[in-house]
PDB file of C-alpha atoms in Angstrom:
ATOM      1  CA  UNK A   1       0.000   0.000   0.000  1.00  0.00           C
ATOM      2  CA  UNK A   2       1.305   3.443  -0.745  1.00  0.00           C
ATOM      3  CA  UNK A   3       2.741   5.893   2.536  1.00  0.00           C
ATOM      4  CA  UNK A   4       1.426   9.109   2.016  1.00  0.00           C
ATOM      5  CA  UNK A   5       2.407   9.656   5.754  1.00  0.00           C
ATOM      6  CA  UNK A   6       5.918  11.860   4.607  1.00  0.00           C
ATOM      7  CA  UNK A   7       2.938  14.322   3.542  1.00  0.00           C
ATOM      8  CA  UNK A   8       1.562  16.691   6.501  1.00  0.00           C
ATOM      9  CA  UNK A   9      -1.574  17.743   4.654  1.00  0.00           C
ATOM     10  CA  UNK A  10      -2.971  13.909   4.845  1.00  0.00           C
ATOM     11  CA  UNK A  11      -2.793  14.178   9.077  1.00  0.00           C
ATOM     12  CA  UNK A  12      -5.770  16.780   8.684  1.00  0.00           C
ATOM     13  CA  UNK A  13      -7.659  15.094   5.942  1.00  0.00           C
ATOM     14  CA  UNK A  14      -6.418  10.989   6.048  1.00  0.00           C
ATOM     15  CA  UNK A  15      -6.296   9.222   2.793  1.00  0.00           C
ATOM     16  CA  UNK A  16      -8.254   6.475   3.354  1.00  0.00           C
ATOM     17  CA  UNK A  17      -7.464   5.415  -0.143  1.00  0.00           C
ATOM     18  CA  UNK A  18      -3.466   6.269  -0.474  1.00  0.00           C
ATOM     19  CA  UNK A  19      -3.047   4.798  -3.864  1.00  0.00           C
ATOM     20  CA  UNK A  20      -5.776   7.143  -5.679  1.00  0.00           C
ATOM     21  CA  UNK A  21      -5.142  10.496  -6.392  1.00  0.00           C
ATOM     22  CA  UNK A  22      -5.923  12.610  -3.525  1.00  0.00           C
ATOM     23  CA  UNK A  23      -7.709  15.746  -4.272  1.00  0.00           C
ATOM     24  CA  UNK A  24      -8.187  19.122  -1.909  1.00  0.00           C
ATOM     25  CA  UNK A  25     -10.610  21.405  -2.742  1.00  0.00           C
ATOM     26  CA  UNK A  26     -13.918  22.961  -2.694  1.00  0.00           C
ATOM     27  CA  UNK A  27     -16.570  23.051  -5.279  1.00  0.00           C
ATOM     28  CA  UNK A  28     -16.038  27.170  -6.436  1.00  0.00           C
ATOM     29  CA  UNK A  29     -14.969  28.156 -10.187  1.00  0.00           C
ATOM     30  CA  UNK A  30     -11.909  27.090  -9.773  1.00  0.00           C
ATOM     31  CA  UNK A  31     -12.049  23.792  -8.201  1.00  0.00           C
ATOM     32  CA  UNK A  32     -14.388  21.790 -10.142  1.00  0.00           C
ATOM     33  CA  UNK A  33     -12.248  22.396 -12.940  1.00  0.00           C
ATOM     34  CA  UNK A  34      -9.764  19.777 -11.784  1.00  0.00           C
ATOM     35  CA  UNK A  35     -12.698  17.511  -9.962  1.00  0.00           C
ATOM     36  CA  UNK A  36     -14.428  18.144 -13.426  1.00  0.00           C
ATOM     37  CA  UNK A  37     -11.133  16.725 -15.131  1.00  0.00           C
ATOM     38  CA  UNK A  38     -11.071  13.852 -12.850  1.00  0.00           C
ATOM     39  CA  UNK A  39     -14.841  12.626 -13.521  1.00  0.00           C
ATOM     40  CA  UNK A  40     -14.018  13.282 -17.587  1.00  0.00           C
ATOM     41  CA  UNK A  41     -10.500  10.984 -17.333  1.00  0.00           C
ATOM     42  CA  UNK A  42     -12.087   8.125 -15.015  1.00  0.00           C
ATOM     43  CA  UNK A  43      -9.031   8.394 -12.955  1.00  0.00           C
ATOM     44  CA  UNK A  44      -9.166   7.027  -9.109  1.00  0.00           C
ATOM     45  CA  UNK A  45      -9.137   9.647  -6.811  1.00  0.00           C
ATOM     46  CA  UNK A  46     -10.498  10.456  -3.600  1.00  0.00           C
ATOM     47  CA  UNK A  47     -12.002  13.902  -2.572  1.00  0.00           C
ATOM     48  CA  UNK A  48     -11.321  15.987   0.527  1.00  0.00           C
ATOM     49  CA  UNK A  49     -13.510  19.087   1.438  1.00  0.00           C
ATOM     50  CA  UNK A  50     -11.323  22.447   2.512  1.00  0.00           C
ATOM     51  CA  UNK A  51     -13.636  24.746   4.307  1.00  0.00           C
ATOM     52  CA  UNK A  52     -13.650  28.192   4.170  1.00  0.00           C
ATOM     53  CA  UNK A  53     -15.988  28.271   6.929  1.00  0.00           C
ATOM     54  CA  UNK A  54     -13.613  27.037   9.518  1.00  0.00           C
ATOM     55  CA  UNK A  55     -10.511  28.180   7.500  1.00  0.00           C
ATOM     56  CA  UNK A  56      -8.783  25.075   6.295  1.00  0.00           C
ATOM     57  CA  UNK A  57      -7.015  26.445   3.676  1.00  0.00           C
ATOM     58  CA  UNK A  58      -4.598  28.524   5.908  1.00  0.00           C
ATOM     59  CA  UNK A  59      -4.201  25.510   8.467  1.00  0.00           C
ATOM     60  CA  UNK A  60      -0.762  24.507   8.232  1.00  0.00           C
ATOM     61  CA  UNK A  61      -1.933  20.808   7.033  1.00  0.00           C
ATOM     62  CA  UNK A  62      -2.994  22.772   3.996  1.00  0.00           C
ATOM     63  CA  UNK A  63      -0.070  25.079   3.543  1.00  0.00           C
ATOM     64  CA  UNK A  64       2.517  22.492   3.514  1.00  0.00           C
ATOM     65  CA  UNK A  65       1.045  21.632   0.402  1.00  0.00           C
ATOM     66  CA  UNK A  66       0.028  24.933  -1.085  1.00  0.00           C
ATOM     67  CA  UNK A  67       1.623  28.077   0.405  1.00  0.00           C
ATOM     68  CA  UNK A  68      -0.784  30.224  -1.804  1.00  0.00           C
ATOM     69  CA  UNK A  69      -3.706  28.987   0.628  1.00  0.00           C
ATOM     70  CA  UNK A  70      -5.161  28.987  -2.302  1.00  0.00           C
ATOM     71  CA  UNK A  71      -7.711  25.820  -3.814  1.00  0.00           C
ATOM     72  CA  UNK A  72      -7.127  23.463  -5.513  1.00  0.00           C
ATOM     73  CA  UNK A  73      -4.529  21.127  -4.887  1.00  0.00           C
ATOM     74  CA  UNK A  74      -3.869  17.659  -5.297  1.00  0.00           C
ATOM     75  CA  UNK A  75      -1.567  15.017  -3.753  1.00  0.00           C
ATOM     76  CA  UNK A  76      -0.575  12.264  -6.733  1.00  0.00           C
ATOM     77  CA  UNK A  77       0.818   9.261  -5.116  1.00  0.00           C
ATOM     78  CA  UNK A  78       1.615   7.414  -8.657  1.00  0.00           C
ATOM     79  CA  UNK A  79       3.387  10.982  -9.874  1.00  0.00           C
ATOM     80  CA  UNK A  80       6.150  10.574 -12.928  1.00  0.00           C
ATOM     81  CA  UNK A  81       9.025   8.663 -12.217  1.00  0.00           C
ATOM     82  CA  UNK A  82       6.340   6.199  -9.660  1.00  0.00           C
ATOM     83  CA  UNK A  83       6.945   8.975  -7.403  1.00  0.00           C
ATOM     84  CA  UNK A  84       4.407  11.233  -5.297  1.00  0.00           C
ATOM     85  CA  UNK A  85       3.706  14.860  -6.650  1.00  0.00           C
ATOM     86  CA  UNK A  86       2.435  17.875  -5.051  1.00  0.00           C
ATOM     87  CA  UNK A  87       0.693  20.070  -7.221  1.00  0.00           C
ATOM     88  CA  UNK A  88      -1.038  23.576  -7.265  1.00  0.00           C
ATOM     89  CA  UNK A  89      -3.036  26.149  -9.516  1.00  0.00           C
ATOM     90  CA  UNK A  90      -5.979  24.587 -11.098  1.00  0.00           C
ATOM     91  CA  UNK A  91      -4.301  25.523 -14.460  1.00  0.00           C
ATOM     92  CA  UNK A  92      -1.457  23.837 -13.805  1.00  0.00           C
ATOM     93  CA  UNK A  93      -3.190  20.692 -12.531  1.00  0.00           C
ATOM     94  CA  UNK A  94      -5.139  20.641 -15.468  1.00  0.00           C
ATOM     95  CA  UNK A  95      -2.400  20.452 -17.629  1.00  0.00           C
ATOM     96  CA  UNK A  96      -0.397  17.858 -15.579  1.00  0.00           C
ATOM     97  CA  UNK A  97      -3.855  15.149 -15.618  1.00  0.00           C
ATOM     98  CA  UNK A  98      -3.930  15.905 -19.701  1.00  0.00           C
ATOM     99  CA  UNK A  99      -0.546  15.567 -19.943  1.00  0.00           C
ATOM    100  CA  UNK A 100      -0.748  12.118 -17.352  1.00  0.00           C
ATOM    101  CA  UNK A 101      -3.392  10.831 -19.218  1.00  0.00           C
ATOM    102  CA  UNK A 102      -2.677  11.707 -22.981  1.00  0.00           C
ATOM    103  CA  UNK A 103      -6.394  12.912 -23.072  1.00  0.00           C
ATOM    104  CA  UNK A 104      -8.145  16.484 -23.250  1.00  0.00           C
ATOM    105  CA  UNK A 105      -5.352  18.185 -24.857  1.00  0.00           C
ATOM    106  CA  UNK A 106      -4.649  17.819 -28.667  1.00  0.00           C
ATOM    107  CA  UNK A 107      -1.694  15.756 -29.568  1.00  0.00           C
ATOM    108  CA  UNK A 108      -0.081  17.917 -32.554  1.00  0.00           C
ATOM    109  CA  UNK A 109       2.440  20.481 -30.796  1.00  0.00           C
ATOM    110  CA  UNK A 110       0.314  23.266 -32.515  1.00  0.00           C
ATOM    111  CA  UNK A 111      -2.920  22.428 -31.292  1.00  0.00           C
ATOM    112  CA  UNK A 112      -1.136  21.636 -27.856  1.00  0.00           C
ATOM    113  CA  UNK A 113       0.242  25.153 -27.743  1.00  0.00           C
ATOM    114  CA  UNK A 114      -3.272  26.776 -28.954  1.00  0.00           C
ATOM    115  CA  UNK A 115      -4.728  24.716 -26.074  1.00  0.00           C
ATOM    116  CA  UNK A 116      -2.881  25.778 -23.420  1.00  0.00           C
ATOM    117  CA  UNK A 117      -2.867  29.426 -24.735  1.00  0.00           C
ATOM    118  CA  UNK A 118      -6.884  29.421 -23.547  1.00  0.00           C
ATOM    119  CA  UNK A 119      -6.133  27.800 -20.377  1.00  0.00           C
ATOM    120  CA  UNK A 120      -3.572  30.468 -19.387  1.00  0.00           C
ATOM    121  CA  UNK A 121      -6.550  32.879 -21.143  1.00  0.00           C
ATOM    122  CA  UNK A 122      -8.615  31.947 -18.347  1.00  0.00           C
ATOM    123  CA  UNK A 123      -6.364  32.249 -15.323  1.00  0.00           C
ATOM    124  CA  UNK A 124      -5.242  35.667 -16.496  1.00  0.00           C
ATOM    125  CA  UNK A 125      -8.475  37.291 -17.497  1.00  0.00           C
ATOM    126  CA  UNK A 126     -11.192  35.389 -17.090  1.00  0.00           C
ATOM    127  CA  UNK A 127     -10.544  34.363 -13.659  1.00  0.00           C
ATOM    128  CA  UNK A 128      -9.649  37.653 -11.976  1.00  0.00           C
ATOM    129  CA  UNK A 129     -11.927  39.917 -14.164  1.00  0.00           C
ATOM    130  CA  UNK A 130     -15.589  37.861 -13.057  1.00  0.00           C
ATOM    131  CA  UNK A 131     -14.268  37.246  -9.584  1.00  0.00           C
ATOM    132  CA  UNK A 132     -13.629  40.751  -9.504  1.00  0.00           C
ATOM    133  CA  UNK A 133     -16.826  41.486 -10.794  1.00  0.00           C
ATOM    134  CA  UNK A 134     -19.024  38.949  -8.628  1.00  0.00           C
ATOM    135  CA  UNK A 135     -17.272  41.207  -5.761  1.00  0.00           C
ATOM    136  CA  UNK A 136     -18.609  44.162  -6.716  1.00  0.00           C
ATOM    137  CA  UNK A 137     -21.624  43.191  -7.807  1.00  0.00           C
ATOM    138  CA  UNK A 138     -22.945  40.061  -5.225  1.00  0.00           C
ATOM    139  CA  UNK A 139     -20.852  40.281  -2.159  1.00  0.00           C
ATOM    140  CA  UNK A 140     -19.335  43.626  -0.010  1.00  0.00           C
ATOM    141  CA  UNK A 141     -18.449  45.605  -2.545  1.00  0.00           C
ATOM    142  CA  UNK A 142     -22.228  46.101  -3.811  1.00  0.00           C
ATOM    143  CA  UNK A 143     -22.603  48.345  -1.004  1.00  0.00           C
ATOM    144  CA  UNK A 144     -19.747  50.837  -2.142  1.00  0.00           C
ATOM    145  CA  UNK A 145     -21.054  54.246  -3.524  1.00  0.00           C
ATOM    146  CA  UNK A 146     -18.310  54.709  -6.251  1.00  0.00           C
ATOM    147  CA  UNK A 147     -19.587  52.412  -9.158  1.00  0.00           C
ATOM    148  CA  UNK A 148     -16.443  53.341 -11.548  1.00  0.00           C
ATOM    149  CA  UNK A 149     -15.045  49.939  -9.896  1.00  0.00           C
ATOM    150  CA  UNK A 150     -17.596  47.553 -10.220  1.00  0.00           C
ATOM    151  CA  UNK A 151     -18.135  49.262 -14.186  1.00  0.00           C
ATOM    152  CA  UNK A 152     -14.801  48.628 -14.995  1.00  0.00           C
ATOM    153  CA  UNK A 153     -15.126  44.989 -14.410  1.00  0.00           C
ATOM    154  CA  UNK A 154     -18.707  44.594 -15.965  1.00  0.00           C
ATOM    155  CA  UNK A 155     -17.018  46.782 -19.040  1.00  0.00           C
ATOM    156  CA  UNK A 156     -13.871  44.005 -19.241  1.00  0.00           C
ATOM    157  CA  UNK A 157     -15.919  41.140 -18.314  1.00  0.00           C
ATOM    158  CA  UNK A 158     -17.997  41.941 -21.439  1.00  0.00           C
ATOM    159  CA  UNK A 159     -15.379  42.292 -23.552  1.00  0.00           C
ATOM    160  CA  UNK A 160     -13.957  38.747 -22.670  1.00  0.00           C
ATOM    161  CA  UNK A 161     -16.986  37.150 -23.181  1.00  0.00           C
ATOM    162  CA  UNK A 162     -16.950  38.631 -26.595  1.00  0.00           C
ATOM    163  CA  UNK A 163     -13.673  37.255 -27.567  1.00  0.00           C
ATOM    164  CA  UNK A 164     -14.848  33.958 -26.368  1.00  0.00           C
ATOM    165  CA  UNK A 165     -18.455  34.273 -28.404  1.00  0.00           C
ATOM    166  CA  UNK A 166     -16.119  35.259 -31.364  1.00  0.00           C
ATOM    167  CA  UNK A 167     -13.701  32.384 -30.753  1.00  0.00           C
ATOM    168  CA  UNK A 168     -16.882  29.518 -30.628  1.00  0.00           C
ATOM    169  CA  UNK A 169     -18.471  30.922 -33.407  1.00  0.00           C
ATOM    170  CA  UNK A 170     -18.920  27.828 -36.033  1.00  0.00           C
ATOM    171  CA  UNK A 171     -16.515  26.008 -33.483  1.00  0.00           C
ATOM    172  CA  UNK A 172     -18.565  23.062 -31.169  1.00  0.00           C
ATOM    173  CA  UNK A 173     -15.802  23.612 -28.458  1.00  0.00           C
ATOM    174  CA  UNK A 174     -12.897  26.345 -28.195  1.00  0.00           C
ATOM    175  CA  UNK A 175     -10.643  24.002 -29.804  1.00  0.00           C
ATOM    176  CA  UNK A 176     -13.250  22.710 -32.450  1.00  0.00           C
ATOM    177  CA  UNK A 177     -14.380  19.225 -32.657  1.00  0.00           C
ATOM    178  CA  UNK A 178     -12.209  17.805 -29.884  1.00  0.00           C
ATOM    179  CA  UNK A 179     -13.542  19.223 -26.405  1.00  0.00           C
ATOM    180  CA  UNK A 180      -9.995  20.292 -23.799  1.00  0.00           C
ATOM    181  CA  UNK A 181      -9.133  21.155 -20.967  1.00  0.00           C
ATOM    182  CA  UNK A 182      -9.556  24.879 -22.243  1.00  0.00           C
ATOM    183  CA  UNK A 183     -12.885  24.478 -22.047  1.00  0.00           C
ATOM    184  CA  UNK A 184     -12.823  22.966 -18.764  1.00  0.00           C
ATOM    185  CA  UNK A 185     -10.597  26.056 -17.532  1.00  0.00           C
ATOM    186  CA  UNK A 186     -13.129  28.573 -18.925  1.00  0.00           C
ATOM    187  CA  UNK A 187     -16.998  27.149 -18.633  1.00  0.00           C
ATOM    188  CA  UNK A 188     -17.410  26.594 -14.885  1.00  0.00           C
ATOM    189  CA  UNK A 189     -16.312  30.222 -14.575  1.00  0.00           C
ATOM    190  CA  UNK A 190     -19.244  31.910 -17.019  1.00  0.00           C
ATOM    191  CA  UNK A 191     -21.092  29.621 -15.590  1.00  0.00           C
ATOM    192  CA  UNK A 192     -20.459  31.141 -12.127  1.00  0.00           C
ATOM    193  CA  UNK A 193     -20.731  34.423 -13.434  1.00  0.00           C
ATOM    194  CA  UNK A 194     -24.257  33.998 -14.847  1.00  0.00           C
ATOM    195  CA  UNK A 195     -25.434  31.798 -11.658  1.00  0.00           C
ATOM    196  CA  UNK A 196     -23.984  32.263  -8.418  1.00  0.00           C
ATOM    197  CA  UNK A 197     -22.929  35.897  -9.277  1.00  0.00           C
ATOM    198  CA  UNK A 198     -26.118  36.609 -11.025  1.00  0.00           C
ATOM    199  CA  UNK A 199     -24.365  38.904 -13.166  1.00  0.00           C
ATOM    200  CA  UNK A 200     -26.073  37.680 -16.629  1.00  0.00           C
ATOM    201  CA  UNK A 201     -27.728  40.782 -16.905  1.00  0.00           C
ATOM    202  CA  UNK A 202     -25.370  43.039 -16.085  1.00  0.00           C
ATOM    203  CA  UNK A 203     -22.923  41.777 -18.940  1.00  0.00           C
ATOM    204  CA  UNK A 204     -25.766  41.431 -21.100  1.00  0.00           C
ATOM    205  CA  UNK A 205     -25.290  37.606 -21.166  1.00  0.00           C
ATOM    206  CA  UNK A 206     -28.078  37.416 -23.504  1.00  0.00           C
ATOM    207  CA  UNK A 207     -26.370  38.566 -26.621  1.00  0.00           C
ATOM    208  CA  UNK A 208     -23.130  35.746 -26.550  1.00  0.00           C
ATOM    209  CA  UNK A 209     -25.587  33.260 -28.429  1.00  0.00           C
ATOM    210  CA  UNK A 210     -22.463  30.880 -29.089  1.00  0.00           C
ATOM    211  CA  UNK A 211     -21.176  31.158 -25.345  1.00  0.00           C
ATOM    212  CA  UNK A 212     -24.758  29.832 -23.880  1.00  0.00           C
ATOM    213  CA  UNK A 213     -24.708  27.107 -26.744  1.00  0.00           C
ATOM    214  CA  UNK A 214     -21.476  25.754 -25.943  1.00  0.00           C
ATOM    215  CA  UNK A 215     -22.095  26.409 -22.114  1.00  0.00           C
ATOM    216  CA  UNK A 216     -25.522  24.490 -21.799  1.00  0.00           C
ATOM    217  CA  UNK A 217     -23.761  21.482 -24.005  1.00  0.00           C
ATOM    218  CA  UNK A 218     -20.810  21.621 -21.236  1.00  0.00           C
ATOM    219  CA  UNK A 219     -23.616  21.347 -18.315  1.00  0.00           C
ATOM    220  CA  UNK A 220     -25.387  18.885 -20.144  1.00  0.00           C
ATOM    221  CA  UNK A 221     -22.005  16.155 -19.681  1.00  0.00           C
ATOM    222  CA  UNK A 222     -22.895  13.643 -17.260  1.00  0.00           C
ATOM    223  CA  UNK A 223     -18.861  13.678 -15.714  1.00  0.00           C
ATOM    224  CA  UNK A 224     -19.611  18.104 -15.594  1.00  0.00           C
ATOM    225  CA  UNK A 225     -22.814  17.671 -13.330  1.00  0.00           C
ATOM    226  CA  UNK A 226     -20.656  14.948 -11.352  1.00  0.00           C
ATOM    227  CA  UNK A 227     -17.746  16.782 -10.640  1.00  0.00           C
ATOM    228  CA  UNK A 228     -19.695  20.787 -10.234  1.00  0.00           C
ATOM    229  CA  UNK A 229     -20.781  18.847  -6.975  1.00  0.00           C
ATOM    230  CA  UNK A 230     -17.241  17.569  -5.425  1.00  0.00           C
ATOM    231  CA  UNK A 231     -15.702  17.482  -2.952  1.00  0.00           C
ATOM    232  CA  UNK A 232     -19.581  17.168  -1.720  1.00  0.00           C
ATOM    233  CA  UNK A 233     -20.283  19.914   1.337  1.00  0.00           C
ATOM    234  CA  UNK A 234     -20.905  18.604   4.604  1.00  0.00           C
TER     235      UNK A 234
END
């Protein structure tokens, strides 16, 4: 059986399984992309709920694994070489179980590079441009007088969603036929922004027809609705 013991993070959250994959997270934008990974590879792995709520992530269990305090991570016991990995950034996760797996990334170098240039799309704009705006416009920030903040991120959040109506247009994924792990980067978070952050009509969600085609077939895949619900909340 594999010792994951050498590992603080598994004396707060024991892996009762040591030879799967073991998985930290939460089930926000940015975690179910790599849960949502899992459930599309079939790869063994076994989930473990950080709380925000009680502050897990800055626990020192959870720091010894990602100093960012930041989820998700994951623990790989069967890492290259047969050896354990440590790994954080959902980004980078994603392209480590692709690049595991030989699956959800292209094979050609070209389409590899293309792939992993809307991946690192996402975590630079996407990412920080709707959390910024579900900030302003869902949680404390709504209550700020000076608007010119929350605008600017409604203004830049619309103009990423039209690159990425542009970029789908006669496409059935970003990358075309074959469905990635760009697309697993990006959906969950216009998802969020639409749902959680109820920010649809703000951005005038209503008029990036090829963004709410591609994002209701995304919802629509069984291993998507499986994995938007792990680590499950207790």
């Amino acid at each position: 059986m594999t010792d994951l013991s050498a590992f603080a993070i598994t004396r707060k959250w024991p892996a009762q399984h040591p030879d799967r994959l073991q998985l930290y997270s939460l089930p926000t934008p940015n975690g179910v992309k790599v849960s949502i990974a899992l459930e599309e590879l079939g790869l063994p792995y076994e989930p473990h709920l950080v709380s925000f709520e009680t502050n897990d992530q800055t626990s020192p269990e959870f720091l010894s694994l990602n100093p960012n305090n930041k989820i998700p991570a994951i623990l790989d016991p069967n890492g290259p070489d047969g050896k354990p990995l440590a790994l954080f950034e959902s980004g980078a996760i994603l392209v480590y179980l692709a690049s595991k797996t030989g699956q959800l990334m292209p094979q050609d170098t070209v389409g590899r590079y293309e792939t992993l240039q809307w991946v690192m799309w996402q975590m630079g704009g996407v990412g920080p441009m709707f959390g910024q705006l579900g900030f302003f416009h869902k949680f404390a920030g709504k209550d700020y007088e000076d608007k010119r903040p929350r605008d600017r991120y409604v203004a830049e959040s619309k103009r990423l969603l039209k690159v990425l109506d542009e970029r789908l247009a006669g496409r059935q994924w970003v990358m075309g036929d074959q469905y990635t792990i760009a697309d697993i980067a990006i959906l969950p978070w216009v998802r969020n922004l639409v749902g959680f952050y109820g920010a649809g009509e703000l951005v005038e969600f209503g008029q990036f027809k090829e963004v709410q085609r591609v994002l209701a077939a995304f919802v629509a895949r069984p291993a998507v609705a499986r994995g938007l619900a792990i680590p499950a909340r207790g």
